[in-house]
């Protein structure tokens, strides 16, 4: 598969570059300011920045190249525009707020627990280099729990990606916690998305859970 990777030198991008190569992809990495011609690529992957992802994905989708997006922070308006572009080009665009399997399970468990515990709060902790807050995973978790769940964001050096969902009831609390200890955690999810991409309908598909 001929794969274009936006964000080649980023923390996730650097891990993905070698993982995609090892998995047999013919991968071309792009960094900020480098000219891009997506024509001829089978897929584009974006792990860049909230300010860059919309432009990158628009160029790829406009050229008829399906996308896998990991960058968080896209607005609802931008998501709707990407959905429209992907439909116009009759290609899929897959977006997941979290490509780690354990995080997807955490969201599923939290949704289940919220049915029994009406009071809950989310604490999401990430490296101080993460530009958006709250995290896409925390927002998706809250939606899955029925919304109106307060989210607290911590940004500190030394962290990768962590989240606690704390549910409280009379005389007890339940804590569901997921820790990403290295960016290798995102690789299997990205490979799965690329593998399944061509079988997805045109337009946006959101969340790794839709592929599991
Ligand atoms: P990072 O270390 O800052 O890497 C981003 C990289 O993208 C940098 O090398 C940056 O270059 C580059 N870049 C910026 N604009 C670009 C453009 N227009 N074209 C090509 N490359 C561009 O960040 P990260 O930790 O790898 O995370 C990247 C994004 O993925 C963030 O939004 C993060 O929240 C998200 N993320 C998602 C998941 C998930 O599972 N969905 C997991 C981890 C991270 P410069 O440094 O020169 O600006």
Short mmCIF file of C-alpha atoms and ligand atoms in Angstrom, two decimals:
data_model
loop_
_atom_site.label_atom_id
_atom_site.label_comp_id
_atom_site.label_asym_id
_atom_site.label_seq_id
_atom_site.Cartn_x
_atom_site.Cartn_y
_atom_site.Cartn_z
CA UNK A 1 0.00 0.00 0.00
CA UNK A 2 1.38 3.43 -0.98
CA UNK A 3 0.85 5.51 2.15
CA UNK A 4 1.37 9.23 2.78
CA UNK A 5 2.19 10.16 6.38
CA UNK A 6 1.64 13.76 7.50
CA UNK A 7 3.71 14.55 10.61
CA UNK A 8 6.73 12.33 9.89
CA UNK A 9 8.90 13.82 12.65
CA UNK A 10 6.27 14.10 15.36
CA UNK A 11 6.25 11.91 18.48
CA UNK A 12 3.59 9.61 17.01
CA UNK A 13 4.65 10.14 13.39
CA UNK A 14 8.21 8.93 14.02
CA UNK A 15 6.91 5.71 15.61
CA UNK A 16 4.43 5.23 12.76
CA UNK A 17 7.00 5.85 10.02
CA UNK A 18 9.06 2.81 10.98
CA UNK A 19 6.01 0.69 11.97
CA UNK A 20 4.32 1.30 8.59
CA UNK A 21 7.55 0.47 6.80
CA UNK A 22 7.93 -2.75 8.85
CA UNK A 23 4.29 -3.68 8.08
CA UNK A 24 5.09 -3.52 4.34
CA UNK A 25 3.73 -0.05 3.47
CA UNK A 26 5.51 2.01 0.84
CA UNK A 27 5.46 5.07 3.11
CA UNK A 28 6.32 8.69 2.30
CA UNK A 29 6.57 11.06 5.25
CA UNK A 30 5.79 14.78 5.01
CA UNK A 31 6.69 17.57 7.42
CA UNK A 32 5.50 21.17 7.72
CA UNK A 33 6.18 23.31 4.67
CA UNK A 34 7.14 20.43 2.37
CA UNK A 35 5.28 20.33 -0.95
CA UNK A 36 2.69 17.53 -1.15
CA UNK A 37 1.12 15.88 -4.18
CA UNK A 38 -1.17 13.15 -2.84
CA UNK A 39 -2.03 11.85 -6.35
CA UNK A 40 -1.20 8.14 -6.66
CA UNK A 41 -1.28 7.37 -2.93
CA UNK A 42 -3.64 4.65 -1.64
CA UNK A 43 -4.11 6.35 1.74
CA UNK A 44 -3.00 9.32 3.85
CA UNK A 45 -2.40 9.25 7.61
CA UNK A 46 -2.33 12.46 9.69
CA UNK A 47 -0.78 12.89 13.13
CA UNK A 48 0.10 16.59 13.05
CA UNK A 49 -1.55 19.51 14.85
CA UNK A 50 -5.06 20.95 15.22
CA UNK A 51 -4.07 23.85 12.94
CA UNK A 52 -2.64 21.58 10.22
CA UNK A 53 -4.89 18.54 10.00
CA UNK A 54 -7.83 20.15 8.20
CA UNK A 55 -5.63 21.47 5.38
CA UNK A 56 -3.75 18.18 4.99
CA UNK A 57 -6.90 16.05 4.95
CA UNK A 58 -8.66 18.44 2.54
CA UNK A 59 -5.80 18.19 0.05
CA UNK A 60 -5.74 14.37 0.29
CA UNK A 61 -9.53 13.88 0.14
CA UNK A 62 -9.81 16.44 -2.69
CA UNK A 63 -7.36 14.27 -4.68
CA UNK A 64 -9.49 11.18 -3.99
CA UNK A 65 -7.10 9.73 -1.38
CA UNK A 66 -8.81 8.13 1.65
CA UNK A 67 -7.61 9.32 5.05
CA UNK A 68 -6.88 7.98 8.52
CA UNK A 69 -6.79 10.86 11.02
CA UNK A 70 -5.37 10.67 14.52
CA UNK A 71 -4.88 14.40 15.11
CA UNK A 72 -7.42 15.70 17.59
CA UNK A 73 -8.92 19.18 17.92
CA UNK A 74 -10.92 19.37 14.67
CA UNK A 75 -14.08 21.49 15.12
CA UNK A 76 -17.57 20.15 14.33
CA UNK A 77 -17.64 22.50 11.34
CA UNK A 78 -14.32 21.16 10.02
CA UNK A 79 -15.50 17.56 10.54
CA UNK A 80 -18.67 18.30 8.55
CA UNK A 81 -16.59 19.84 5.74
CA UNK A 82 -14.25 16.80 5.63
CA UNK A 83 -17.29 14.52 5.54
CA UNK A 84 -18.64 16.51 2.55
CA UNK A 85 -15.27 16.44 0.74
CA UNK A 86 -14.90 12.68 1.27
CA UNK A 87 -18.43 12.05 -0.04
CA UNK A 88 -17.80 14.26 -3.09
CA UNK A 89 -14.67 12.20 -3.86
CA UNK A 90 -16.44 8.92 -2.94
CA UNK A 91 -13.69 7.94 -0.49
CA UNK A 92 -13.72 7.12 3.22
CA UNK A 93 -12.22 9.28 5.96
CA UNK A 94 -11.60 7.47 9.23
CA UNK A 95 -11.05 9.45 12.45
CA UNK A 96 -10.41 8.04 15.92
CA UNK A 97 -9.88 10.16 19.04
CA UNK A 98 -7.82 7.25 20.37
CA UNK A 99 -6.13 4.43 18.45
CA UNK A 100 -5.18 2.46 21.60
CA UNK A 101 -7.28 -0.67 22.15
CA UNK A 102 -7.33 -0.24 25.95
CA UNK A 103 -8.68 3.28 25.61
CA UNK A 104 -11.54 2.08 23.42
CA UNK A 105 -12.39 -0.57 26.05
CA UNK A 106 -12.16 2.11 28.77
CA UNK A 107 -14.75 4.18 26.92
CA UNK A 108 -17.01 1.15 26.54
CA UNK A 109 -16.72 0.25 30.27
CA UNK A 110 -17.35 3.88 31.25
CA UNK A 111 -20.53 3.99 29.12
CA UNK A 112 -21.73 0.81 30.79
CA UNK A 113 -20.90 2.02 34.33
CA UNK A 114 -22.63 5.38 33.73
CA UNK A 115 -25.95 3.54 33.50
CA UNK A 116 -25.60 2.57 37.20
CA UNK A 117 -23.69 5.62 38.54
CA UNK A 118 -25.30 8.96 37.60
CA UNK A 119 -22.38 10.96 39.12
CA UNK A 120 -19.05 10.85 37.30
CA UNK A 121 -16.05 13.01 36.42
CA UNK A 122 -13.19 12.50 33.96
CA UNK A 123 -9.53 13.39 34.54
CA UNK A 124 -7.39 13.28 31.39
CA UNK A 125 -3.61 13.67 31.67
CA UNK A 126 -1.26 14.29 28.74
CA UNK A 127 2.22 15.58 27.93
CA UNK A 128 2.57 19.36 28.20
CA UNK A 129 3.19 19.44 24.43
CA UNK A 130 -0.42 18.45 23.65
CA UNK A 131 -2.05 21.55 22.15
CA UNK A 132 -5.77 20.85 22.60
CA UNK A 133 -7.79 20.42 25.81
CA UNK A 134 -9.90 18.61 26.78
CA UNK A 135 -8.61 15.62 24.84
CA UNK A 136 -10.66 14.08 22.03
CA UNK A 137 -10.80 10.83 24.02
CA UNK A 138 -12.23 12.57 27.09
CA UNK A 139 -14.88 14.34 25.01
CA UNK A 140 -15.83 11.06 23.29
CA UNK A 141 -15.97 9.28 26.67
CA UNK A 142 -18.30 11.95 28.05
CA UNK A 143 -20.61 11.68 25.01
CA UNK A 144 -20.70 7.87 25.41
CA UNK A 145 -21.67 8.36 29.07
CA UNK A 146 -24.64 10.52 28.09
CA UNK A 147 -22.87 13.92 28.17
CA UNK A 148 -22.69 16.47 31.02
CA UNK A 149 -19.65 14.74 32.58
CA UNK A 150 -17.12 17.32 33.90
CA UNK A 151 -13.64 16.92 32.36
CA UNK A 152 -10.40 17.99 34.07
CA UNK A 153 -7.27 18.34 31.92
CA UNK A 154 -3.71 17.94 33.26
CA UNK A 155 -0.69 18.83 31.05
CA UNK A 156 2.72 17.89 32.46
CA UNK A 157 6.11 16.78 31.12
CA UNK A 158 6.69 13.05 31.61
CA UNK A 159 3.13 12.04 30.76
CA UNK A 160 2.10 10.28 27.51
CA UNK A 161 -1.73 9.79 27.49
CA UNK A 162 -3.75 8.75 30.54
CA UNK A 163 -7.37 8.96 31.61
CA UNK A 164 -9.38 8.21 34.73
CA UNK A 165 -13.15 7.97 34.79
CA UNK A 166 -14.33 8.20 38.42
CA UNK A 167 -17.94 7.29 39.15
CA UNK A 168 -19.46 7.89 42.57
CA UNK A 169 -22.51 6.63 44.44
CA UNK A 170 -23.58 6.41 48.08
CA UNK A 171 -20.61 4.98 50.01
CA UNK A 172 -18.54 3.89 46.97
CA UNK A 173 -16.56 5.02 43.95
CA UNK A 174 -15.56 3.12 40.84
CA UNK A 175 -12.40 4.19 38.96
CA UNK A 176 -11.67 3.08 35.40
CA UNK A 177 -8.16 4.02 34.31
CA UNK A 178 -6.19 3.66 31.10
CA UNK A 179 -2.48 4.45 30.67
CA UNK A 180 -0.60 4.74 27.42
CA UNK A 181 3.03 4.17 28.39
CA UNK A 182 4.48 4.47 24.89
CA UNK A 183 3.29 5.65 21.48
CA UNK A 184 3.61 2.05 20.23
CA UNK A 185 0.07 1.70 21.64
CA UNK A 186 -1.35 3.58 18.65
CA UNK A 187 0.30 1.43 15.95
CA UNK A 188 -2.06 -1.63 15.81
CA UNK A 189 -5.12 0.66 15.60
CA UNK A 190 -3.65 2.68 12.73
CA UNK A 191 -2.66 -0.49 10.84
CA UNK A 192 -6.17 -1.89 11.37
CA UNK A 193 -7.77 1.31 10.08
CA UNK A 194 -5.55 1.26 6.96
CA UNK A 195 -6.38 -2.40 6.41
CA UNK A 196 -10.14 -1.77 6.61
CA UNK A 197 -10.17 1.66 4.93
CA UNK A 198 -11.28 0.59 1.45
CA UNK A 199 -14.25 -1.33 2.89
CA UNK A 200 -15.65 1.75 4.67
CA UNK A 201 -18.45 3.86 3.14
CA UNK A 202 -17.64 7.27 1.60
CA UNK A 203 -17.57 10.07 4.18
CA UNK A 204 -16.58 10.10 7.84
CA UNK A 205 -16.35 7.02 10.06
CA UNK A 206 -15.50 7.84 13.68
CA UNK A 207 -13.95 5.65 16.37
CA UNK A 208 -11.86 2.48 16.47
CA UNK A 209 -14.84 0.68 18.02
CA UNK A 210 -16.56 0.82 14.63
CA UNK A 211 -13.79 -1.44 13.24
CA UNK A 212 -13.63 -3.95 16.13
P1 LIG B 1 3.93 16.34 17.77
O1 LIG B 1 5.06 15.59 18.38
O2 LIG B 1 3.80 17.81 17.95
O3 LIG B 1 3.99 16.00 16.21
C1 LIG B 1 3.29 16.67 15.24
C2 LIG B 1 4.18 16.69 13.99
O4 LIG B 1 3.41 17.14 12.86
C3 LIG B 1 5.37 17.62 14.16
O5 LIG B 1 6.52 17.00 13.63
C4 LIG B 1 4.95 18.82 13.32
O6 LIG B 1 6.05 19.51 12.84
C5 LIG B 1 4.19 18.13 12.21
N1 LIG B 1 3.33 19.01 11.44
C6 LIG B 1 2.68 20.13 11.88
N2 LIG B 1 2.00 20.68 10.86
C7 LIG B 1 2.20 19.89 9.77
C8 LIG B 1 1.79 19.95 8.41
N3 LIG B 1 1.01 20.94 7.95
N4 LIG B 1 2.18 18.97 7.54
C9 LIG B 1 2.95 17.98 7.98
N5 LIG B 1 3.43 17.87 9.25
C10 LIG B 1 3.05 18.81 10.13
O7 LIG B 1 2.54 15.69 18.20
P2 LIG B 1 2.19 14.15 18.47
O8 LIG B 1 2.30 13.87 19.92
O9 LIG B 1 2.89 13.27 17.48
O10 LIG B 1 0.62 14.20 18.18
C11 LIG B 1 0.13 14.64 16.90
C12 LIG B 1 -1.39 14.75 16.98
O11 LIG B 1 -1.94 13.44 17.16
C13 LIG B 1 -1.94 15.58 18.16
O12 LIG B 1 -3.11 16.25 17.73
C14 LIG B 1 -2.30 14.55 19.20
O13 LIG B 1 -3.33 15.00 20.05
C15 LIG B 1 -2.79 13.44 18.29
N6 LIG B 1 -2.72 12.10 18.88
C16 LIG B 1 -3.77 11.28 18.61
C17 LIG B 1 -3.76 9.98 19.07
C18 LIG B 1 -4.91 9.07 18.73
O14 LIG B 1 -4.88 7.91 19.13
N7 LIG B 1 -5.92 9.55 17.99
C19 LIG B 1 -2.66 9.51 19.78
C20 LIG B 1 -1.60 10.37 20.03
C21 LIG B 1 -1.63 11.67 19.56
P3 LIG B 1 6.64 20.77 13.71
O15 LIG B 1 7.11 20.18 15.00
O16 LIG B 1 7.73 21.28 12.83
O17 LIG B 1 5.49 21.73 13.90
#
